[in-house]
XYZ file of C-alpha atoms in Angstrom:
694
model
C 118.999 38.037 -14.699
C 117.473 35.384 -12.577
C 114.027 35.731 -14.198
C 115.572 35.244 -17.921
C 117.678 32.008 -16.532
C 114.419 30.845 -15.388
C 112.389 31.242 -18.381
C 115.218 29.702 -20.630
C 115.022 26.680 -18.100
C 111.219 26.479 -18.504
C 111.633 26.638 -22.270
C 113.891 23.701 -22.051
C 111.884 21.642 -19.796
C 110.687 19.437 -22.792
C 114.160 18.140 -22.594
C 115.364 18.796 -18.942
C 112.712 16.858 -17.440
C 112.969 13.585 -19.400
C 116.769 14.033 -18.923
C 116.361 14.362 -15.062
C 113.994 11.603 -14.749
C 115.831 8.841 -16.783
C 119.175 10.035 -15.041
C 117.484 9.662 -11.264
C 115.977 6.160 -12.766
C 119.534 5.048 -13.958
C 120.942 6.216 -10.198
C 118.098 4.092 -8.629
C 118.974 1.318 -11.105
C 122.508 1.031 -10.236
C 121.753 1.335 -6.586
C 119.310 -1.530 -6.522
C 121.645 -3.734 -9.047
C 123.255 -5.459 -6.034
C 120.018 -5.853 -4.182
C 117.904 -7.463 -7.016
C 119.712 -9.536 -9.390
C 116.970 -10.743 -11.785
C 114.926 -7.408 -11.963
C 114.108 -6.423 -15.667
C 116.312 -3.526 -16.605
C 113.305 -1.542 -18.088
C 111.187 -1.765 -15.058
C 112.739 1.619 -13.311
C 112.709 3.379 -16.568
C 109.080 2.980 -16.855
C 108.729 4.941 -13.825
C 110.822 7.695 -15.593
C 108.484 7.593 -18.539
C 105.326 7.867 -16.415
C 106.858 10.831 -14.223
C 108.052 12.569 -17.586
C 104.684 12.353 -19.541
C 102.383 13.229 -16.668
C 104.974 16.264 -15.416
C 106.399 17.317 -18.250
C 104.889 19.081 -21.765
C 103.780 17.067 -24.537
C 106.509 15.198 -25.924
C 108.449 14.590 -22.752
C 107.299 11.220 -22.354
C 108.570 10.059 -25.710
C 112.063 11.973 -25.261
C 111.984 9.865 -21.967
C 111.169 6.660 -23.582
C 114.197 6.940 -26.401
C 116.635 8.176 -23.750
C 115.686 5.529 -21.347
C 116.075 3.001 -24.164
C 119.320 3.952 -25.072
C 120.595 4.051 -21.474
C 119.241 0.716 -20.829
C 120.560 -0.476 -23.928
C 123.975 0.617 -23.106
C 124.135 -0.208 -19.553
C 122.373 -3.457 -18.938
C 121.769 -5.137 -22.405
C 124.643 -7.617 -23.635
C 126.972 -6.599 -24.477
C 127.365 -4.030 -21.661
C 128.658 -0.569 -22.403
C 127.756 -0.783 -26.022
C 124.753 0.638 -28.116
C 124.666 -2.569 -30.597
C 122.436 -5.764 -29.977
C 123.548 -9.056 -30.802
C 120.442 -11.226 -29.451
C 117.107 -11.083 -31.307
C 115.336 -11.509 -27.884
C 117.133 -8.440 -26.447
C 116.132 -6.317 -29.314
C 112.732 -7.451 -28.988
C 112.426 -6.784 -25.439
C 113.893 -2.961 -26.531
C 111.365 -2.532 -29.020
C 108.478 -3.710 -26.687
C 109.547 -1.114 -24.235
C 109.781 1.586 -26.454
C 106.138 0.932 -27.909
C 104.899 0.455 -24.044
C 106.599 3.630 -23.213
C 105.013 5.205 -26.358
C 101.568 3.786 -25.352
C 101.942 5.068 -21.859
C 102.758 8.671 -22.874
C 99.674 8.614 -25.474
C 97.556 7.525 -22.663
C 98.755 9.942 -20.214
C 98.675 12.852 -22.890
C 95.051 11.713 -23.670
C 94.427 11.520 -19.875
C 95.778 14.969 -19.283
C 93.849 16.522 -22.400
C 90.676 15.185 -21.075
C 91.653 16.332 -17.628
C 92.129 19.858 -19.440
C 88.939 19.843 -21.255
C 86.850 19.113 -18.192
C 88.928 22.244 -16.063
C 88.388 24.224 -18.660
C 84.928 23.475 -18.818
C 84.756 24.076 -15.290
C 86.319 27.268 -15.589
C 83.916 28.216 -18.511
C 80.898 26.929 -16.704
C 82.146 29.350 -13.327
C 83.172 32.201 -15.586
C 79.433 31.950 -17.247
C 78.034 31.696 -13.818
C 79.900 34.530 -12.633
C 78.805 36.521 -15.531
C 75.273 35.760 -15.023
C 75.255 36.708 -11.350
C 76.701 39.746 -12.234
C 74.014 40.481 -15.089
C 71.655 39.602 -12.563
C 73.085 42.272 -10.119
C 72.830 44.832 -12.666
C 69.570 43.722 -13.777
C 68.231 43.955 -9.955
C 70.080 47.437 -9.732
C 68.259 48.574 -13.048
C 64.844 47.193 -11.824
C 65.611 49.076 -8.420
C 66.552 52.158 -10.250
C 63.583 51.961 -12.341
C 61.527 51.139 -9.407
C 62.608 54.114 -7.797
C 62.116 56.440 -10.555
C 58.551 54.960 -11.067
C 57.940 55.667 -7.380
C 59.189 59.579 -7.818
C 56.988 59.688 -11.273
C 54.150 58.108 -9.231
C 54.548 60.758 -6.341
C 54.799 63.657 -8.870
C 51.825 62.362 -10.865
C 49.662 62.340 -7.677
C 50.997 65.750 -6.715
C 49.774 66.807 -10.081
C 46.608 64.940 -9.719
C 46.208 66.983 -6.149
C 47.015 70.005 -8.197
C 44.595 69.450 -10.817
C 41.703 68.446 -8.290
C 42.594 71.853 -6.707
C 42.272 73.576 -10.043
C 39.153 72.175 -10.738
C 37.997 72.894 -7.209
C 39.052 76.327 -7.853
C 37.442 76.428 -11.662
C 34.420 74.677 -10.035
C 33.960 77.681 -7.608
C 34.917 80.402 -10.261
C 32.205 78.967 -12.571
C 29.849 79.027 -9.463
C 30.419 82.556 -8.839
C 29.882 83.685 -12.597
C 26.844 81.222 -12.477
C 25.427 83.259 -9.533
C 26.659 86.498 -11.093
C 25.047 85.680 -14.323
C 21.764 84.555 -12.560
C 21.738 88.003 -10.421
C 22.134 90.012 -13.781
C 19.522 88.054 -15.476
C 21.738 87.782 -18.891
C 21.379 84.509 -20.833
C 24.626 82.567 -22.036
C 25.017 80.780 -25.401
C 27.873 78.517 -26.415
C 28.424 77.716 -30.314
C 30.542 74.858 -31.471
C 31.620 76.450 -34.531
C 32.693 72.951 -36.486
C 29.693 70.985 -35.405
C 26.956 73.531 -35.479
C 25.175 72.864 -32.114
C 24.635 75.963 -29.732
C 24.279 75.694 -26.231
C 21.355 77.752 -24.555
C 21.191 78.655 -21.193
C 17.825 78.653 -19.250
C 17.793 82.325 -19.089
C 18.587 82.930 -22.651
C 15.345 80.807 -23.649
C 13.123 82.184 -20.482
C 13.682 86.027 -21.649
C 12.212 85.130 -25.194
C 9.351 82.813 -23.494
C 10.872 79.295 -24.721
C 11.278 75.870 -23.236
C 14.214 73.769 -23.780
C 12.423 71.530 -25.917
C 11.083 74.255 -28.005
C 14.606 75.279 -29.478
C 16.936 72.410 -30.549
C 20.562 73.512 -30.331
C 21.048 74.222 -33.697
C 22.675 77.596 -35.008
C 20.136 77.983 -37.904
C 17.463 77.812 -35.043
C 18.912 81.624 -33.876
C 19.223 82.919 -37.700
C 15.463 82.048 -37.955
C 14.260 84.109 -34.720
C 16.112 87.347 -36.001
C 14.352 90.277 -37.209
C 14.363 90.311 -41.210
C 15.495 93.920 -41.234
C 18.294 93.064 -38.596
C 19.384 89.726 -39.942
C 21.835 90.943 -42.963
C 23.956 93.437 -40.926
C 24.060 91.010 -37.875
C 25.602 88.040 -40.474
C 27.825 90.614 -41.714
C 29.259 91.468 -38.107
C 29.322 87.769 -37.404
C 31.165 87.011 -40.472
C 33.766 89.925 -40.028
C 34.539 88.871 -36.603
C 35.016 85.368 -37.363
C 37.483 86.205 -39.745
C 39.222 88.661 -37.199
C 38.712 88.580 -33.537
C 39.502 92.118 -32.804
C 36.441 93.301 -34.977
C 33.735 93.517 -32.230
C 31.076 91.347 -31.989
C 28.608 93.314 -29.806
C 25.225 95.134 -30.917
C 21.377 95.116 -30.350
C 18.937 93.600 -32.263
C 15.415 92.263 -32.392
C 14.586 88.264 -31.642
C 11.030 86.683 -32.150
C 9.593 85.699 -28.766
C 7.525 82.427 -28.440
C 4.298 84.669 -28.459
C 4.853 86.213 -31.751
C 6.172 89.688 -30.876
C 9.757 91.083 -31.323
C 12.095 91.834 -28.137
C 15.243 93.929 -28.313
C 18.376 92.153 -26.930
C 21.601 93.313 -26.138
C 24.351 90.631 -27.664
C 28.036 90.155 -26.753
C 30.095 87.401 -28.079
C 33.818 86.391 -28.885
C 35.705 83.696 -30.749
C 37.418 81.846 -27.890
C 39.225 78.860 -29.831
C 40.766 78.525 -33.079
C 42.876 75.782 -34.734
C 46.408 75.794 -36.277
C 45.219 77.423 -39.425
C 43.285 80.226 -37.702
C 39.513 78.701 -38.418
C 37.263 79.527 -35.747
C 36.223 76.439 -33.424
C 34.270 77.907 -30.496
C 32.269 81.159 -29.847
C 30.857 81.790 -26.661
C 28.772 85.340 -25.388
C 25.845 86.804 -23.686
C 22.396 88.107 -23.990
C 20.671 90.714 -22.066
C 16.951 91.887 -22.406
C 16.603 95.190 -23.005
C 13.200 95.514 -24.283
C 11.436 97.640 -21.603
C 14.430 100.190 -21.783
C 14.060 100.248 -25.624
C 10.301 100.557 -25.418
C 10.915 103.242 -22.712
C 13.486 105.143 -24.739
C 11.516 105.139 -27.830
C 8.298 106.250 -26.008
C 10.361 109.083 -24.730
C 11.671 110.052 -28.071
C 8.117 109.875 -29.789
C 6.585 111.739 -26.829
C 9.145 114.627 -26.547
C 8.866 114.594 -30.510
C 5.167 115.035 -30.590
C 5.266 117.812 -27.892
C 7.913 119.550 -29.643
C 5.994 119.307 -32.952
C 2.816 120.351 -31.295
C 4.387 123.355 -29.640
C 6.376 124.489 -32.795
C 3.573 124.083 -35.132
C 1.248 126.308 -33.055
C 3.525 128.804 -31.692
C 2.873 131.481 -34.547
C -0.616 130.295 -35.442
C -4.000 131.973 -34.512
C -5.839 130.494 -31.927
C -9.425 131.504 -31.150
C -13.014 130.642 -30.097
C -15.577 131.708 -32.989
C -18.526 133.444 -31.546
C -21.523 135.200 -33.487
C -21.006 138.341 -31.037
C -21.167 141.775 -32.284
C -18.292 143.039 -30.313
C -14.706 143.057 -31.675
C -13.138 144.008 -28.209
C -14.877 140.821 -26.656
C -13.645 138.455 -29.578
C -10.034 139.873 -29.247
C -9.786 139.445 -25.615
C -11.234 136.161 -25.813
C -8.659 135.110 -28.292
C -5.589 136.352 -26.357
C -6.636 134.490 -23.170
C -7.243 131.101 -25.097
C -3.670 131.669 -26.500
C -2.221 132.260 -23.186
C -4.084 129.518 -21.767
C -3.013 126.778 -24.422
C 0.687 128.197 -24.002
C 0.952 127.654 -20.417
C -0.728 124.277 -21.056
C 1.652 123.288 -23.670
C 4.884 124.525 -21.487
C 3.490 122.713 -18.541
C 2.954 119.346 -20.614
C 6.641 120.055 -21.884
C 7.854 120.591 -18.574
C 6.165 117.628 -17.004
C 7.638 115.397 -20.085
C 10.827 116.837 -19.602
C 10.601 116.063 -15.831
C 9.417 112.459 -16.159
C 12.216 111.824 -18.744
C 14.574 113.339 -16.526
C 13.169 111.409 -13.699
C 13.499 108.232 -15.678
C 17.227 108.948 -16.734
C 18.166 109.815 -13.411
C 16.311 106.830 -11.477
C 18.412 104.245 -13.882
C 21.177 102.602 -12.235
C 23.074 102.409 -15.634
C 25.483 105.205 -16.386
C 23.775 107.378 -18.834
C 25.411 110.360 -20.683
C 24.984 112.401 -24.190
C 27.977 113.664 -26.056
C 28.670 115.555 -28.962
C 30.472 114.075 -32.165
C 33.555 115.722 -31.153
C 33.195 113.923 -27.467
C 32.144 116.763 -25.514
C 29.633 115.810 -22.759
C 26.313 117.731 -22.663
C 24.486 115.287 -20.315
C 25.275 113.069 -17.650
C 22.913 111.450 -15.170
C 23.505 110.918 -11.344
C 24.698 107.066 -11.673
C 27.513 108.556 -14.268
C 28.471 111.196 -11.705
C 28.394 108.793 -8.860
C 30.322 106.453 -10.537
C 33.309 108.665 -11.537
C 32.821 110.333 -8.385
C 32.762 113.780 -10.107
C 29.949 116.661 -10.280
C 28.152 117.543 -13.432
C 29.503 120.916 -13.710
C 33.243 119.022 -13.789
C 32.088 116.652 -16.442
C 29.587 119.053 -18.627
C 31.273 120.527 -21.624
C 34.256 118.532 -21.363
C 35.825 115.662 -23.393
C 35.284 112.363 -21.951
C 38.558 110.994 -23.408
C 40.633 111.386 -20.106
C 38.231 108.973 -18.477
C 39.177 106.135 -21.024
C 42.734 104.562 -21.433
C 44.589 105.742 -24.398
C 44.815 102.277 -25.892
C 41.037 101.699 -25.738
C 40.135 105.308 -26.903
C 40.992 104.094 -30.542
C 38.846 100.921 -30.118
C 35.908 103.589 -29.316
C 36.713 105.546 -32.160
C 36.733 102.711 -34.616
C 33.223 101.603 -33.147
C 31.442 104.930 -33.041
C 32.515 105.329 -36.698
C 30.407 102.431 -38.088
C 27.122 104.410 -36.774
C 25.047 105.142 -39.945
C 21.182 106.151 -39.928
C 20.382 102.647 -40.947
C 22.661 101.155 -37.893
C 22.113 103.793 -35.226
C 23.521 101.551 -32.261
C 26.433 99.796 -31.496
C 27.883 97.966 -28.203
C 31.225 98.851 -27.066
C 33.041 97.589 -24.010
C 36.216 99.187 -22.826
C 38.252 100.095 -19.669
C 37.492 103.356 -17.639
C 39.939 105.185 -15.256
C 38.302 105.938 -11.950
C 39.604 109.067 -10.053
C 41.328 106.759 -7.493
C 43.275 105.317 -10.264
C 41.428 102.174 -10.495
C 40.631 100.675 -13.822
C 37.419 98.950 -14.382
C 35.355 97.599 -17.178
C 32.210 99.198 -18.687
C 29.765 97.872 -21.399
C 28.531 100.719 -22.975
C 25.239 100.853 -25.678
C 25.791 103.487 -27.994
C 23.113 105.056 -29.768
C 23.345 107.920 -32.676
C 20.914 110.580 -33.713
C 21.013 111.821 -37.109
C 19.199 114.646 -39.292
C 17.087 114.212 -42.021
C 20.396 114.679 -44.182
C 22.262 112.075 -42.462
C 24.425 114.112 -40.523
C 25.443 112.957 -36.813
C 23.625 115.505 -34.224
C 24.370 113.745 -30.812
C 25.201 110.383 -29.358
C 23.598 108.695 -25.995
C 25.540 106.152 -24.408
C 24.055 103.690 -21.558
C 26.816 101.794 -19.402
C 26.975 99.347 -16.952
C 29.847 97.570 -15.133
C 30.938 94.389 -16.049
C 34.389 94.226 -14.153
C 33.411 91.216 -12.316
C 32.334 89.321 -15.526
C 35.615 90.126 -17.102
C 37.748 88.924 -14.174
C 35.539 85.797 -14.390
C 36.049 85.583 -17.734
C 39.856 85.990 -17.739
C 40.030 83.661 -14.881
C 38.214 81.202 -16.671
C 40.469 81.099 -19.943
C 43.280 81.054 -17.619
C 41.870 78.172 -15.615
C 41.134 76.292 -18.953
C 44.298 76.814 -20.394
C 46.164 75.369 -17.042
C 43.729 72.361 -17.485
C 44.424 71.633 -20.904
C 48.178 71.733 -19.924
C 47.864 69.659 -16.764
C 45.813 66.869 -19.193
C 48.419 67.081 -21.811
C 51.219 66.434 -19.010
C 49.151 63.622 -17.515
C 48.920 61.889 -20.871
C 52.395 62.460 -21.608
C 53.538 61.000 -18.068
C 51.279 57.927 -18.264
C 52.596 57.489 -21.873
C 55.923 57.361 -20.355
C 55.169 55.134 -17.404
C 53.809 52.426 -19.889
C 56.767 52.766 -21.963
C 59.088 52.188 -18.843
C 56.904 49.052 -18.115
C 57.574 47.799 -21.874
C 61.392 48.391 -21.351
C 61.108 46.390 -17.988
C 59.107 43.422 -19.805
C 61.867 43.565 -22.929
C 64.703 43.411 -20.220
C 62.989 40.562 -18.304
C 62.101 38.318 -21.645
C 65.611 38.619 -22.542
C 66.886 37.325 -19.442
C 64.799 34.210 -19.612
C 65.879 30.893 -21.521
C 62.253 29.457 -21.811
C 60.929 30.719 -25.362
C 57.359 30.431 -23.916
C 57.733 32.600 -21.326
C 59.790 35.075 -23.524
C 57.019 34.947 -25.923
C 54.356 35.791 -23.432
C 56.138 38.476 -22.184
C 56.594 40.032 -25.492
C 52.832 39.528 -25.911
C 52.235 41.410 -22.953
C 55.068 44.301 -23.991
C 53.046 44.562 -27.322
C 49.326 45.153 -25.442
C 51.131 47.708 -23.134
C 52.591 49.563 -26.130
C 49.044 49.649 -28.025
C 47.639 51.352 -24.800
C 50.702 53.799 -24.502
C 49.881 54.768 -28.115
C 46.727 55.890 -27.246
C 48.183 58.403 -24.790
C 50.973 59.151 -26.867
C 48.314 60.263 -29.518
C 46.320 62.367 -27.016
C 48.757 64.534 -25.748
C 50.163 65.073 -29.237
C 46.998 66.317 -30.770
C 44.933 69.598 -30.386
C 41.667 67.390 -28.574
C 42.576 66.001 -25.370
C 39.687 63.690 -25.318
C 39.464 62.139 -28.820
C 42.144 60.540 -31.172
C 41.972 60.039 -34.982
C 41.512 56.102 -35.334
C 43.073 56.377 -38.856
C 46.501 57.605 -37.713
C 46.449 55.422 -34.217
C 45.833 52.224 -36.109
C 48.347 52.772 -38.953
C 51.045 53.560 -36.122
C 49.986 50.387 -34.366
C 50.085 48.144 -37.622
C 53.583 49.676 -38.243
C 54.766 48.902 -34.939
C 53.464 45.209 -35.073
C 54.990 44.420 -38.226
C 58.436 45.567 -37.090
C 58.014 43.312 -34.233
C 56.824 40.100 -35.865
C 57.697 40.342 -39.516
C 61.633 39.375 -40.278
C 61.095 39.730 -44.133
C 58.971 42.924 -44.819
C 58.889 41.993 -48.654
C 57.419 38.533 -47.626
C 54.027 39.524 -45.547
C 52.403 43.279 -46.520
C 49.944 45.193 -44.716
C 47.203 47.423 -46.493
C 45.501 49.825 -44.442
C 41.871 50.759 -45.592
C 40.541 53.325 -42.881
C 38.204 56.138 -43.726
C 39.538 59.351 -42.283
C 37.557 61.641 -39.543
C 36.777 58.691 -37.220
C 37.641 59.918 -33.854
C 37.370 57.682 -30.910
C 37.691 58.863 -27.073
C 40.130 56.743 -24.853
C 37.349 54.796 -23.432
C 36.769 53.101 -26.562
C 40.190 53.624 -28.412
C 42.096 51.349 -25.868
C 39.755 48.503 -26.244
C 39.486 48.789 -30.075
C 43.699 49.024 -30.095
C 43.786 45.968 -28.149
C 41.458 44.148 -30.348
C 43.212 45.037 -33.034
C 46.958 44.089 -31.761
C 45.600 40.671 -30.658
C 44.164 39.961 -34.248
C 46.792 41.167 -36.409
C 49.694 39.810 -34.229
C 47.881 36.398 -34.430
C 47.626 36.628 -38.257
C 51.477 37.291 -38.420
C 52.223 34.655 -36.145
C 49.952 31.868 -37.225
C 48.553 32.739 -40.713
C 51.517 31.849 -43.142
C 53.932 29.134 -43.376
C 57.662 30.566 -42.993
C 58.282 30.106 -46.784
C 55.015 31.844 -47.632
C 54.033 35.248 -48.685
C 50.936 36.961 -47.524
C 48.898 40.092 -47.019
C 47.415 41.295 -43.785
C 44.246 43.889 -44.543
C 43.123 46.183 -41.662
C 39.549 48.040 -42.594
C 37.420 50.515 -40.889
C 34.386 52.621 -41.987
C 31.133 54.221 -40.510
C 27.824 52.549 -41.918
C 24.087 53.729 -41.519
C 22.642 53.541 -38.068
C 25.452 55.205 -36.189
C 28.017 51.865 -36.503
C 31.430 51.632 -36.941
C 32.692 48.332 -38.800
C 36.242 47.392 -38.264
C 37.743 44.104 -39.565
C 41.213 42.392 -39.923
C 41.667 39.784 -42.635
C 44.218 38.029 -44.019
C 44.812 35.483 -46.966
C 46.688 32.779 -45.038
C 45.707 29.048 -44.048
C 42.604 29.895 -42.130
C 41.241 28.581 -39.267
C 40.793 24.757 -38.511
C 37.260 22.918 -39.067
C 35.543 23.445 -36.004
C 37.435 25.956 -34.423
C 34.781 28.812 -34.951
C 32.327 26.994 -32.640
C 34.540 26.002 -29.996
C 35.354 28.213 -27.197
C 38.430 30.180 -27.169
C 41.475 28.566 -25.441
C 44.282 31.203 -25.812
C 44.369 34.562 -23.867
C 44.558 36.598 -27.015
C 41.194 35.316 -28.472
C 39.629 35.588 -24.860
C 40.593 39.341 -24.966
C 39.096 39.873 -28.285
C 35.823 38.215 -27.244
C 35.794 40.344 -23.828
C 36.733 43.592 -25.407
C 34.095 43.249 -27.962
C 31.378 42.665 -25.311
C 32.872 45.678 -23.615
C 32.179 48.160 -26.400
C 29.033 46.554 -27.029
C 29.903 45.098 -30.284
C 29.400 41.778 -32.416
C 32.135 39.498 -33.619
C 32.086 37.781 -36.590
C 34.617 35.312 -37.912
C 34.648 34.032 -41.690
C 37.604 31.079 -42.473
C 36.621 30.319 -45.933
C 39.445 32.174 -47.626
C 42.210 32.957 -45.275
C 40.493 34.315 -41.858
C 38.587 37.506 -41.522
C 37.362 38.948 -38.223
C 34.802 41.556 -38.128
C 33.636 43.484 -35.248
C 30.389 46.245 -35.432
C 29.907 48.491 -32.356
C 27.563 51.326 -31.900
C 28.479 55.259 -31.803
C 26.502 58.326 -31.899
C 24.185 58.501 -34.575
C 24.972 60.708 -37.537
C 28.149 62.074 -36.104
C 31.174 61.257 -37.552
C 33.439 62.469 -34.649
C 33.156 59.382 -32.556
C 33.336 59.412 -28.664
C 31.246 56.665 -26.846
C 31.519 55.831 -23.238
C 30.748 52.261 -22.675
């Protein structure tokens, strides 16, 4: 109830304050009248007008002036106790009082308005300062949070780098062990980059054929030229089938031409280890093993056995004797039987010796050797085979070998053995075997089939060697390579994110600055960091972790720069003329991106007047001599006369000159029509997949 009364009184203050002030002035006037006789009747009321104008709302002073004029007229002007005025002087004094009162009211109102505006301005400044302090606190908090995040990310990145170094160290140790194993085995390694046709041939690969590294350039056509004409057709067919389907085995024995002109038998095994998203093969690796001596020994044994068997069979029922002119039939017959018996013993002895030599050679071999019938029944095993499976010969002879092989590998073996023909009697198979202890190991088998004259399969012979360590090394290398690729992608992703955080911090700092020059410098720094971040973004998004597509990278960079600098896209347009299949590594892509960023941003900022339209053209192409030509040109107002000979004063142009020197390039500037910057820098000769290290 009291609050309502107060609100009503507050609403009536426009009239209450003048009424109270004038009433108080009247009381003071009446009290002072006996003491001051000649005092002006309006002097005390001026105080009431001042009080009402200053402390009352707008209009209170005017009301106080009118009310004081009525009071003064009624109580103090002649005639007293009347509102009428009979003297002109009295009326003029009353009018002057009213005018002076209104003037005082207006002056005080103007003073109060000015004071109010000053107060409002001070309040506004105080609020803005407080808001600025709050924004500064928020920004500092965000910077602290970002700094903490960067510290955390940096720690994680250091951890990843440490893990990467450990992985690389383990990979180097694994590669060293594999290298030692290959050195000990005498096998040669080949590594074929299918897309470029380049082939890496290890020193052992070359020396087993008598070649030096400079004798054979690393090209797949050289390998094809070394193949025996009889082997070339079917080897290329096997290669074609394996490139289309990796499940088709790429293992066989064939002949290659040695440096001194004769042919050597080589065991070859390979596999496609990398394919693109469309399934096309990218890389293939494998090994060579010299089996020439073994092959010659096998062939010599087979020929010797065949000759002895043929000699024995052809003379078993033929008459053998010595023709003598002796007229005694009994003596001739006796000599004939002795010769037959003697020769038969010699033949049996030769066959026994041949078989003993053959069996001795077979038994002395460290490889696993066995013979089996087409249904898989073993008919011969050497000591190495028995020792490997911890079996006695009688436990293996006459039994099928399938229990020694996992079921899933038996299908692969059957498929490979089914490819044997009289024209292609050998095939290599790598499969797992089960030892009596339950351990599973890998064995590489060279299988050879023997056919009769009608082409029917008689018997198969297999020579095997344990390759478990090599297989484990291959699996470990493949796993390590995959982990390394994942780690490199993560590193590029982390670097791109960190650079993006730096861009965001520069953007926040630029927004908080009131100096346009500092803001522009921070935006240019932000664009430079963004151009570097896009390189890492392209790297971790691509299949290759070391090279990026120049066309895709520069297109995205130009789009970003146009969004940043061009406010009316229809006024200034871009034109991209970049050849495809130009690839740059990170050491070259970062300087090229910074150069293009500076030249395109300068063209967008300075080449055109605000109301003009124009075009910015970016081009890049490969030319003869292993060079790349990259240019940025516009049709704007061009550079001033003498600017081409002057030293660059701006940071952007100094960066362009320095970065051009860094990539060993040459910079040319033409300002005859607009401005054209042309940079020519070297790359690998004849190679469209570029990747230089400057």
